[in-house]
PDB file of C-alpha atoms and ligand atoms in Angstrom:
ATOM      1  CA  UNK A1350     158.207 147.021-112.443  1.00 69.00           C
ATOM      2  CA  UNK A1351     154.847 147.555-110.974  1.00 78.00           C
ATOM      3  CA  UNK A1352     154.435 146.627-107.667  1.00 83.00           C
ATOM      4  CA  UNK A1353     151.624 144.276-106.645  1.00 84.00           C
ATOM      5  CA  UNK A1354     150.323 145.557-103.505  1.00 78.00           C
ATOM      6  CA  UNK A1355     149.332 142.600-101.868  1.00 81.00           C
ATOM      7  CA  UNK A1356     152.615 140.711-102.787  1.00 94.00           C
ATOM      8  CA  UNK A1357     154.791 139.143-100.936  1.00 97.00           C
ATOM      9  CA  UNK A1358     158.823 139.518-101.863  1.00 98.00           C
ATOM     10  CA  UNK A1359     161.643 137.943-100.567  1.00 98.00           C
ATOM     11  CA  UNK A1360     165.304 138.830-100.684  1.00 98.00           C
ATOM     12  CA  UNK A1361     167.577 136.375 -99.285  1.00 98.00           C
ATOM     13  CA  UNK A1362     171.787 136.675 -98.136  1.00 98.00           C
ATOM     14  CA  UNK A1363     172.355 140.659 -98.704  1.00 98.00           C
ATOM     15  CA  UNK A1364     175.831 140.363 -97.086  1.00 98.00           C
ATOM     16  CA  UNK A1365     176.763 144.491 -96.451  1.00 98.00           C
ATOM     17  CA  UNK A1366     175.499 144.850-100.168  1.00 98.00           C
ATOM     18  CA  UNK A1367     173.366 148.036 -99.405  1.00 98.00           C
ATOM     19  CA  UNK A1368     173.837 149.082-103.438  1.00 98.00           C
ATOM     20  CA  UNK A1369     172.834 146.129-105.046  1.00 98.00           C
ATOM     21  CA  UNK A1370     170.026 145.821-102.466  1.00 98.00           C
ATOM     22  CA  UNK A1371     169.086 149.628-103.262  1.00 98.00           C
ATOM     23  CA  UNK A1372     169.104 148.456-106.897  1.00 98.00           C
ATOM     24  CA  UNK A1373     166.979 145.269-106.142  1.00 98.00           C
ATOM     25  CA  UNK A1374     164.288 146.952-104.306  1.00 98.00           C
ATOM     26  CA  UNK A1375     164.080 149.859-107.195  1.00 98.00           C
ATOM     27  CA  UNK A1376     163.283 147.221-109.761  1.00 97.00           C
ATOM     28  CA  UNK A1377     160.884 145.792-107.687  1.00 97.00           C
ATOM     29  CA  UNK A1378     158.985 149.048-107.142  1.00 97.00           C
ATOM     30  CA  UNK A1379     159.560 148.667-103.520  1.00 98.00           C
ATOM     31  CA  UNK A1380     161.453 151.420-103.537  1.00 98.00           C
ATOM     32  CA  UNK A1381     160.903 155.184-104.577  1.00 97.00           C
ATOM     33  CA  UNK A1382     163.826 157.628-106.278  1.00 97.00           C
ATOM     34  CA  UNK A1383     164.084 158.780-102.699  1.00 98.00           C
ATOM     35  CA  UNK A1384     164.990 156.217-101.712  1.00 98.00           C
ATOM     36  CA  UNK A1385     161.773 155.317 -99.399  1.00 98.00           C
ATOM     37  CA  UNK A1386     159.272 152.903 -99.399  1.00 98.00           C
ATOM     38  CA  UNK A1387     156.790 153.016-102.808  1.00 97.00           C
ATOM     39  CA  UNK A1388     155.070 149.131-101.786  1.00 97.00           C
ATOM     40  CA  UNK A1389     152.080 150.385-100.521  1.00 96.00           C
ATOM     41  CA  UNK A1390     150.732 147.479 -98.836  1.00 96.00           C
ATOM     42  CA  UNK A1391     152.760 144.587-100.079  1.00 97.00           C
ATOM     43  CA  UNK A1392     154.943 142.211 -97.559  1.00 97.00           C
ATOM     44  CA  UNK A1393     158.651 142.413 -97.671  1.00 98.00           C
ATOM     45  CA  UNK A1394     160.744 139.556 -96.416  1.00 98.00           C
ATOM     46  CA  UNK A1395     164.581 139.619 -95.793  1.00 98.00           C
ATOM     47  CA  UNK A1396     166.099 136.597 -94.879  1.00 98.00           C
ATOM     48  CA  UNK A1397     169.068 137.364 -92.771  1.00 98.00           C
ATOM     49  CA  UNK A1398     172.648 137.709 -92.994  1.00 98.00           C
ATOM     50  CA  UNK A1399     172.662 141.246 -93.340  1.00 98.00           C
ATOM     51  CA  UNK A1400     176.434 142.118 -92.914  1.00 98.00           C
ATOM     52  CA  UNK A1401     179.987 140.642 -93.170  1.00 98.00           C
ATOM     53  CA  UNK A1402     181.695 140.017 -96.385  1.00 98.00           C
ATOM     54  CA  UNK A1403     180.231 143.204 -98.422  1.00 98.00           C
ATOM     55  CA  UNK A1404     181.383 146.744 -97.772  1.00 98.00           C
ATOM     56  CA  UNK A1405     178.577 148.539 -96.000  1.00 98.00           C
ATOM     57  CA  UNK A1406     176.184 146.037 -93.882  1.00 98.00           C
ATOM     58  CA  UNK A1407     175.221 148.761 -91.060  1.00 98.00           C
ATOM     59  CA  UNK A1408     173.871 150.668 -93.873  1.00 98.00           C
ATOM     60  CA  UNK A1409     171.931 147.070 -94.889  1.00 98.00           C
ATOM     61  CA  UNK A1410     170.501 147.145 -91.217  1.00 98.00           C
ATOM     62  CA  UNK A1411     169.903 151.338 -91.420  1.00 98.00           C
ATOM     63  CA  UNK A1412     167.495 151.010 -94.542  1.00 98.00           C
ATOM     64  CA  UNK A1413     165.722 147.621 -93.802  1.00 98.00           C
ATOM     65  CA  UNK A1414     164.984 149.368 -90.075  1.00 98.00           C
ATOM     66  CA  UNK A1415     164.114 152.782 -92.095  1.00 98.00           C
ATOM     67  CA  UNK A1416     161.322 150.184 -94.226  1.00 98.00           C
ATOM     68  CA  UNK A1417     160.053 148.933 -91.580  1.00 98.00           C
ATOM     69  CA  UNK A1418     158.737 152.184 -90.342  1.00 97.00           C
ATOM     70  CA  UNK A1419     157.544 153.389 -93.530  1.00 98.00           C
ATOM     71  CA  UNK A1420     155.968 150.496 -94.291  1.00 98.00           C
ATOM     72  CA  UNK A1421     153.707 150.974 -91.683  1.00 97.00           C
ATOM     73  CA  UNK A1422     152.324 153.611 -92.280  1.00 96.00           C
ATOM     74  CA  UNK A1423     151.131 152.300 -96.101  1.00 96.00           C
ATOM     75  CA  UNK A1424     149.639 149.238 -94.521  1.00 96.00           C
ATOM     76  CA  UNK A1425     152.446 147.312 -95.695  1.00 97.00           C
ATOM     77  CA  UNK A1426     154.975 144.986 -93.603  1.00 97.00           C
ATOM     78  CA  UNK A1427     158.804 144.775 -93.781  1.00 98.00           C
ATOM     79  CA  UNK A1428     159.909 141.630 -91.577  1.00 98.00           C
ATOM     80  CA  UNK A1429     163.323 140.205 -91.005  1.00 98.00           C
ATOM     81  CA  UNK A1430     164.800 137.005 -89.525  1.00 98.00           C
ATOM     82  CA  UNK A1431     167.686 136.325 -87.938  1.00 98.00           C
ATOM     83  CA  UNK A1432     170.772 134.665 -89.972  1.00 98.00           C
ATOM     84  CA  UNK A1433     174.046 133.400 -88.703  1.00 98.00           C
ATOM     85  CA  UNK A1434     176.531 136.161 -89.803  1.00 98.00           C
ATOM     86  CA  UNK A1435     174.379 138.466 -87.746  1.00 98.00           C
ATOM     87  CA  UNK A1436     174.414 136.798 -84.281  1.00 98.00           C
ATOM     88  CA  UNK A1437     178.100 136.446 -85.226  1.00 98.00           C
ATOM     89  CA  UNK A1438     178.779 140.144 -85.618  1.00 98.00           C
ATOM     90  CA  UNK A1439     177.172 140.492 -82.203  1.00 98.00           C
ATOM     91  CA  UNK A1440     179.285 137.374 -80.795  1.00 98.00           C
ATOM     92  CA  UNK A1441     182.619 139.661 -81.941  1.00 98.00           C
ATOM     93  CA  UNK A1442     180.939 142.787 -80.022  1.00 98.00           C
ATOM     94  CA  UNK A1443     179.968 141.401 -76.802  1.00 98.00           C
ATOM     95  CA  UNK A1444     182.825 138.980 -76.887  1.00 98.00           C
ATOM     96  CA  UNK A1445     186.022 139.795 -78.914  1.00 97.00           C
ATOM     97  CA  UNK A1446     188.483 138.601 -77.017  1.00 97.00           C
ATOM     98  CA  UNK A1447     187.190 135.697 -75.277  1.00 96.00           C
ATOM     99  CA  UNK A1448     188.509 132.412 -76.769  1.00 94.00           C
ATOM    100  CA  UNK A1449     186.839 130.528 -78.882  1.00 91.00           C
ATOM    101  CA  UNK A1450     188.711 127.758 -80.258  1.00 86.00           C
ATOM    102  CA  UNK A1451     192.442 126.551 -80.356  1.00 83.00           C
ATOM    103  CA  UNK A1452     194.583 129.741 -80.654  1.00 92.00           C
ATOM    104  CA  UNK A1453     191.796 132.233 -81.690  1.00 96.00           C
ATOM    105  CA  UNK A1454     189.019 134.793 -80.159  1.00 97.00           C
ATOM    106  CA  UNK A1455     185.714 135.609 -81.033  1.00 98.00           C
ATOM    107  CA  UNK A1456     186.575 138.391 -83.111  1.00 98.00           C
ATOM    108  CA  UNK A1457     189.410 136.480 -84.908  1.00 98.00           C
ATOM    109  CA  UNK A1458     186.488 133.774 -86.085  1.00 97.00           C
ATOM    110  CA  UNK A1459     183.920 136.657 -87.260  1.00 98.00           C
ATOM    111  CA  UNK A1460     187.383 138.553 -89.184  1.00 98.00           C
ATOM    112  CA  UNK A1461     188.035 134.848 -90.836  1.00 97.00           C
ATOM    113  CA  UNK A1462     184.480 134.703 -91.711  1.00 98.00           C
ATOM    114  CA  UNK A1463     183.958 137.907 -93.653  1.00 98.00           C
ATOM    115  CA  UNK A1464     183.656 140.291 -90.533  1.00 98.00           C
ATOM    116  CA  UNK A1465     184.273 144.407 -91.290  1.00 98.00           C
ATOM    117  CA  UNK A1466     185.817 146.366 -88.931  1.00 98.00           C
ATOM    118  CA  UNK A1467     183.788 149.327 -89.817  1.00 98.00           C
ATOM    119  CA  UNK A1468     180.302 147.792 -88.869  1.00 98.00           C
ATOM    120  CA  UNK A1469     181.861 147.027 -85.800  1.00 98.00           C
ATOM    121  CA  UNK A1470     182.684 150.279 -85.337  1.00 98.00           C
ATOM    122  CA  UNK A1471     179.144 151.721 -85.965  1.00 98.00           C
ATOM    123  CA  UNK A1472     176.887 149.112 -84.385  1.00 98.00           C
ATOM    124  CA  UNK A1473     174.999 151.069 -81.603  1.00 98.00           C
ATOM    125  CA  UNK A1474     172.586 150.366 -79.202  1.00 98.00           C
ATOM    126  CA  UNK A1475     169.615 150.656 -81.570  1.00 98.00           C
ATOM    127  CA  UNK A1476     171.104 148.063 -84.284  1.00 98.00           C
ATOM    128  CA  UNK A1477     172.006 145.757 -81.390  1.00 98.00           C
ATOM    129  CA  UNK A1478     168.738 145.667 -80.137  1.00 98.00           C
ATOM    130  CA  UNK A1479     167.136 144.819 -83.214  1.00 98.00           C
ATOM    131  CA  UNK A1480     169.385 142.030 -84.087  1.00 98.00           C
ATOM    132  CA  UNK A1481     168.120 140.536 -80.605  1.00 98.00           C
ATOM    133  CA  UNK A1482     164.852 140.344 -81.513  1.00 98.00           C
ATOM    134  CA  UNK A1483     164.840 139.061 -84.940  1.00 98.00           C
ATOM    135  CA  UNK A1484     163.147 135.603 -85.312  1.00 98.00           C
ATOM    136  CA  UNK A1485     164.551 132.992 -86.205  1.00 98.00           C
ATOM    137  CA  UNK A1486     161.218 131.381 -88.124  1.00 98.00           C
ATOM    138  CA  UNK A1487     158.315 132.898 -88.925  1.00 98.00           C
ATOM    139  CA  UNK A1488     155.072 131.764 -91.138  1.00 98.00           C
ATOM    140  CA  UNK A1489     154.235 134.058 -93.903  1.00 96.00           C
ATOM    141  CA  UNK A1490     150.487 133.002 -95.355  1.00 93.00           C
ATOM    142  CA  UNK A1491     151.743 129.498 -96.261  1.00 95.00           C
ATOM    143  CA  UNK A1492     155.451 129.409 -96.482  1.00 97.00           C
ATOM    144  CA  UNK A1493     157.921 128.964 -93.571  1.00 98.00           C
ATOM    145  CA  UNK A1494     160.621 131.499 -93.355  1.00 98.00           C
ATOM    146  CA  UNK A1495     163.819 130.247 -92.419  1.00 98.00           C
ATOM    147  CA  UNK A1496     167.546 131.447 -92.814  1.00 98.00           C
ATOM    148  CA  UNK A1497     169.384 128.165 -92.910  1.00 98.00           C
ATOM    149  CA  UNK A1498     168.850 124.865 -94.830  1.00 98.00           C
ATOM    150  CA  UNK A1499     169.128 122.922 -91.526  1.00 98.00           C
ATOM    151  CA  UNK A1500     167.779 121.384 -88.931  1.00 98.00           C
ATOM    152  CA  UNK A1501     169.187 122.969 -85.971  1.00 98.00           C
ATOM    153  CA  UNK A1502     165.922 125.216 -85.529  1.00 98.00           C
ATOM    154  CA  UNK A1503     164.995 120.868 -83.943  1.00 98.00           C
ATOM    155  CA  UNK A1504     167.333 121.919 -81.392  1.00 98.00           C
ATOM    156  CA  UNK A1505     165.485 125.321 -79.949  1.00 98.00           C
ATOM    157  CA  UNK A1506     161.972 123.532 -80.575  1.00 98.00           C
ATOM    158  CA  UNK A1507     158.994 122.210 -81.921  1.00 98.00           C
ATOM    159  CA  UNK A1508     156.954 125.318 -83.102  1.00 98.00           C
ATOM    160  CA  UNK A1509     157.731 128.811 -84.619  1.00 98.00           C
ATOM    161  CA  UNK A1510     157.038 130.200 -81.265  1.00 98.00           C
ATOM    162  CA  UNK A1511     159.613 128.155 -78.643  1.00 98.00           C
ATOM    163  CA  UNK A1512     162.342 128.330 -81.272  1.00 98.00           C
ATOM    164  CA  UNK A1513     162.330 131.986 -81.678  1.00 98.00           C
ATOM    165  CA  UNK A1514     161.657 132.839 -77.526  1.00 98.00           C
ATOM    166  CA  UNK A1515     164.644 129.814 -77.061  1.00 98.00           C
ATOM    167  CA  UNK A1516     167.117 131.561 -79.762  1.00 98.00           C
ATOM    168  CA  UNK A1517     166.038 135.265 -78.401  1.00 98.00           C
ATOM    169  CA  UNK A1518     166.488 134.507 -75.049  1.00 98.00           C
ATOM    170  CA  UNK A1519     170.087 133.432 -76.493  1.00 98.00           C
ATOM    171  CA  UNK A1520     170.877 136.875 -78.035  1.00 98.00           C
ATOM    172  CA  UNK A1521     168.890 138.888 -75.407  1.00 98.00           C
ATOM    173  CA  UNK A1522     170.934 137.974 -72.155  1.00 97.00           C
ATOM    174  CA  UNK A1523     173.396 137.294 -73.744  1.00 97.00           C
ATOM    175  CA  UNK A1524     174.569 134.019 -73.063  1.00 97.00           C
ATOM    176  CA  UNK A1525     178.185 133.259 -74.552  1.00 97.00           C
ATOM    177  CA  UNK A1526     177.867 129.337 -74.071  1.00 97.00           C
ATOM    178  CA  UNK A1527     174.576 129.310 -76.107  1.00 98.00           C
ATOM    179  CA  UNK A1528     175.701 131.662 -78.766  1.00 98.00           C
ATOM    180  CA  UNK A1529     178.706 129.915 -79.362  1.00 97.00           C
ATOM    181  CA  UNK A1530     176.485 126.610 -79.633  1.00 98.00           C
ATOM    182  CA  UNK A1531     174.100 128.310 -81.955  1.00 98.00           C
ATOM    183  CA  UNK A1532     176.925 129.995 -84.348  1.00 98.00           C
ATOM    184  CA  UNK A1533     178.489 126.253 -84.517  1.00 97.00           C
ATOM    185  CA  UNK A1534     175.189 124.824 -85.200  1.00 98.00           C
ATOM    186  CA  UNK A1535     174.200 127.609 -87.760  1.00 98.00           C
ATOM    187  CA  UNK A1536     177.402 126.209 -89.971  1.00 97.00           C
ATOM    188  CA  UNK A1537     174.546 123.286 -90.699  1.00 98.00           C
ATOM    189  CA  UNK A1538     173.544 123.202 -94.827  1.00 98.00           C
ATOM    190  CA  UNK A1539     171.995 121.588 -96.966  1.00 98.00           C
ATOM    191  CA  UNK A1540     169.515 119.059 -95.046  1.00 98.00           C
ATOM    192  CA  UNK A1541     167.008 119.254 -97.539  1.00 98.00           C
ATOM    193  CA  UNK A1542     168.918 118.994-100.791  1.00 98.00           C
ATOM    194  CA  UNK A1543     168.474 117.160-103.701  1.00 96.00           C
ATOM    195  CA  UNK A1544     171.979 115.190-103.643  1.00 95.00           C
ATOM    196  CA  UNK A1545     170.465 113.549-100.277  1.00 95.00           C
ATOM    197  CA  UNK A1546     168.324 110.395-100.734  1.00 94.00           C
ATOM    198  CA  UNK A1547     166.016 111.875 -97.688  1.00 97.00           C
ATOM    199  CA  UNK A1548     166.548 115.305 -98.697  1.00 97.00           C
ATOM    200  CA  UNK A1549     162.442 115.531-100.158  1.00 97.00           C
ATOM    201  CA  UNK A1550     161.437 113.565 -96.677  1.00 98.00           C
ATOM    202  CA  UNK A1551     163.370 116.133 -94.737  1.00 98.00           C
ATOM    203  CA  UNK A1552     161.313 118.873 -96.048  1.00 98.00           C
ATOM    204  CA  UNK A1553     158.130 116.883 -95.514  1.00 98.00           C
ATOM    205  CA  UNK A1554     158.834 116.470 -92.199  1.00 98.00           C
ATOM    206  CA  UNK A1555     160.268 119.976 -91.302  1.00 98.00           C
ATOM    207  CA  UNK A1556     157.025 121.592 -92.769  1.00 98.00           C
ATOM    208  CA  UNK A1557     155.380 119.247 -90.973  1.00 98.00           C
ATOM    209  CA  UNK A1558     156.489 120.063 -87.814  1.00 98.00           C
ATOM    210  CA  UNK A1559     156.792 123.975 -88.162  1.00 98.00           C
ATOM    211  CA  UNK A1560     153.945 124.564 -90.446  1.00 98.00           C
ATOM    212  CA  UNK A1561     153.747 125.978 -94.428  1.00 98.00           C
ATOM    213  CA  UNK A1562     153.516 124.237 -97.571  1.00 97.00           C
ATOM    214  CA  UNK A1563     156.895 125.438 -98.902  1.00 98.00           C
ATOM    215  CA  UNK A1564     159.974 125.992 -97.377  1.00 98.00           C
ATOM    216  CA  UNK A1565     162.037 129.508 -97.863  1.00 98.00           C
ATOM    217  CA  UNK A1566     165.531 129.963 -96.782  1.00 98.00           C
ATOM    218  CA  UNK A1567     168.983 131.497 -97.784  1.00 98.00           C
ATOM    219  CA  UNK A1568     172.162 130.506 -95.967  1.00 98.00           C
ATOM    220  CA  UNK A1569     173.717 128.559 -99.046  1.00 98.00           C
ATOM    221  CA  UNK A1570     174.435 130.160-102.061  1.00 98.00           C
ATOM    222  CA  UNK A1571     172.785 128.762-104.465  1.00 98.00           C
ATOM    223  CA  UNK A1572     176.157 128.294-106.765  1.00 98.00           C
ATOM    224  CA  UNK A1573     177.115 125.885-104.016  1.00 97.00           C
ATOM    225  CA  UNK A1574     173.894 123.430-104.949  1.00 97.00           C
ATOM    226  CA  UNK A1575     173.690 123.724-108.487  1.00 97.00           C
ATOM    227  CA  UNK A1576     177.578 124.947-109.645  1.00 97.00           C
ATOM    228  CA  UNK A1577     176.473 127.668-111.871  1.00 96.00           C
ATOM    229  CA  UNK A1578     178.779 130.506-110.838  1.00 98.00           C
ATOM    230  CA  UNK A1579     177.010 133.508-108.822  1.00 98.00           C
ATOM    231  CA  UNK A1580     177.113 136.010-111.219  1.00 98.00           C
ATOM    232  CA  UNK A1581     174.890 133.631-113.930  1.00 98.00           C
ATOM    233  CA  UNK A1582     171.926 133.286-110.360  1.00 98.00           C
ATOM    234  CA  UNK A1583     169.163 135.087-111.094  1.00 97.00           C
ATOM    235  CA  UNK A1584     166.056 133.237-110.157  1.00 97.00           C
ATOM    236  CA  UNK A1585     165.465 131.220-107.134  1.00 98.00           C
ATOM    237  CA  UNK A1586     165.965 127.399-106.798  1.00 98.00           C
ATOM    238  CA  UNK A1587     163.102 125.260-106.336  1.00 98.00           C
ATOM    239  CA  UNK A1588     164.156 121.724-105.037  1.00 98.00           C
ATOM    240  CA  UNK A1589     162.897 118.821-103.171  1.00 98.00           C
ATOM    241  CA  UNK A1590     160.113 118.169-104.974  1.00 97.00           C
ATOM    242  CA  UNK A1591     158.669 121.686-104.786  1.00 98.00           C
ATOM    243  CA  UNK A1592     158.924 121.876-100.889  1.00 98.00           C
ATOM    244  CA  UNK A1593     161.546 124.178-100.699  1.00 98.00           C
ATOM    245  CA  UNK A1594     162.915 127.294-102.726  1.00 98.00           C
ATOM    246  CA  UNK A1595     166.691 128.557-101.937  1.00 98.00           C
ATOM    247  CA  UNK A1596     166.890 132.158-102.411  1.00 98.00           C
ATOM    248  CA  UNK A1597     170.576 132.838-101.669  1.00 98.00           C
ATOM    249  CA  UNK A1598     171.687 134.761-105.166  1.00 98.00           C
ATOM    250  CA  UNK A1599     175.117 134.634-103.701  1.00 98.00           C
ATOM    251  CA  UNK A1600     175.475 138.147-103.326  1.00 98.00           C
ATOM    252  CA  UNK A1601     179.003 138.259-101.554  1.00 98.00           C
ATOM    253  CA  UNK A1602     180.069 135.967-104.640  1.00 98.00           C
ATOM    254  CA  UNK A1603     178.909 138.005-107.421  1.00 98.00           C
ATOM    255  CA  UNK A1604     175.361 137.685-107.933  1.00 98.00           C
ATOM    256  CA  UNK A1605     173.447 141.108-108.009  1.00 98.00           C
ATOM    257  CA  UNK A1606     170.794 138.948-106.344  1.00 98.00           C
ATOM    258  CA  UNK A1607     166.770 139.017-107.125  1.00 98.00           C
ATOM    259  CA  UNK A1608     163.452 139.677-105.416  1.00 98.00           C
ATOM    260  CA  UNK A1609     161.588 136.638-105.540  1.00 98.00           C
ATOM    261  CA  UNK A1610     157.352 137.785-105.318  1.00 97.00           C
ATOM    262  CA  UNK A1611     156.058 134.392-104.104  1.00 94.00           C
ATOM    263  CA  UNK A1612     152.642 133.409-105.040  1.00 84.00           C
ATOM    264  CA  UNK A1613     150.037 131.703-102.570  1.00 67.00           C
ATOM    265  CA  UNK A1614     148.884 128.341-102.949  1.00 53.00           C
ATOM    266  CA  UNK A1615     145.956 128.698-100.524  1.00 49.00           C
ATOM    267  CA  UNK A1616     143.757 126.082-102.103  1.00 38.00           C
TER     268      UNK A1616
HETATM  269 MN1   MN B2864     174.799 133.963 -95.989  1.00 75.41          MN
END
């Protein structure tokens, strides 16, 4: 596939599935034999949860870091935001034996929740400090960027700006109390869905609060909304009325995921 230079691709949950992402990025044309960036000028947009449950997520962070520099220098733009399993990976670093509920630590909850022993083991300095400064929103042309299907971003604040000084001021000091809050919070789905009467309103609102005529996010696989198993996903799901488009292949579960090139509406 040819890629469009001034596009802008998404790829949602990656979940320590460097291969598959590899593969992904390939098709796209994002992605020379190399193995270094070939989109020129196009955006790239990854939307968090870049390790637990798959075999090799410091290698997930390693080449989405090695993008961003080489987009760069192509006048193109590789951007991440934050999603839950990667404040949680930190949480078991900074944290792993404090308790965190009845009977188990931090570290127990990450293990329980897909955590790898060996990105523990090779998280350094430079991945750590990256993962603090992800946002946790962001506004690409007109779509809103968010990991989660939820409305916990309510809790941090009312624009793209508070939320993601309010969540990285979280992660930056870091503050175990409001991490823990913000991992419990993060296990929010599915606000806007379809099987909710004010699913549709939801969005409205959200979008009209943060910004963006569409709503992007991962966080639920998209399996889990419509019940097609993860290895049939291969497109995104559009939902509530248009307003928002899960792109969560379910890569953990099966999927081999897709790049989704979203198309401006700028009217
Ligand atoms: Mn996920």
């Amino acid at each position: 596939m040819t890629v469009n230079s001034s596009g802008l691709y998404f790829i949602g949950d990656i979940h320590g599935h460097k291969l598959k992402l590899i593969h992904l990025l390939r098709g796209a044309g994002l992605l020379n034999e190399r193995l270094r960036w070939s989109g020129g000028a196009a955006t790239l947009c990854f939307l968090g949860d870049f390790v637990d449950r798959g075999p090799d997520g410091i290698g997930v962070i390693d080449l989405i870091m090695q993008l961003q520099s080489e987009a760069v220098a192509t006048g193109g733009q590789v951007v991440a935001i934050l999603g839950n399993h990667d404040p949680l990976l930190l949480s078991a670093y900074w944290f792993p034996e404090h308790p965190h509920s009845v009977g188990k630590t931090c570290k127990d909850v990450w293990l329980l929740n897909g955590g790898k022993e060996n990105d523990l083991a090779r998280l350094t300095a430079q991945h750590i400090q990256w993962l603090q400064h992800l946002p946790a929103m962001l506004l690409l042309h007109d779509k809103l960027i968010t990991h989660a299907d939820a409305l916990l971003y309510y809790d941090y604040g009312a624009t793209i700006a508070t939320v993601n000084q309010a969540i990285g001021a979280i992660l930056q000091t870091p503050d175990f109390d409001g991490l823990m809050l913000l991992l419990d919070r993060f296990t929010q789905r599915l606000a806007f869905a379809d099987a909710r009467l004010d699913g549709g309103l939801r969005a409205q609102q959200f979008l009209g609060t943060y910004g963006g005529n569409q709503l992007l996010h991962g966080h639920t696989p998209i399996s889990k909304m419509t019940g097609k198993p993860a290895v049939f996903v291969t497109q995104p799901l559009i939902y509530a009325d248009g307003l928002c488009v899960n792109l969560d292949a379910g890569m953990y579960m099966g999927s081999e995921g897709f790049v989704y090139e979203a198309k401006n509406q700028r009217s």
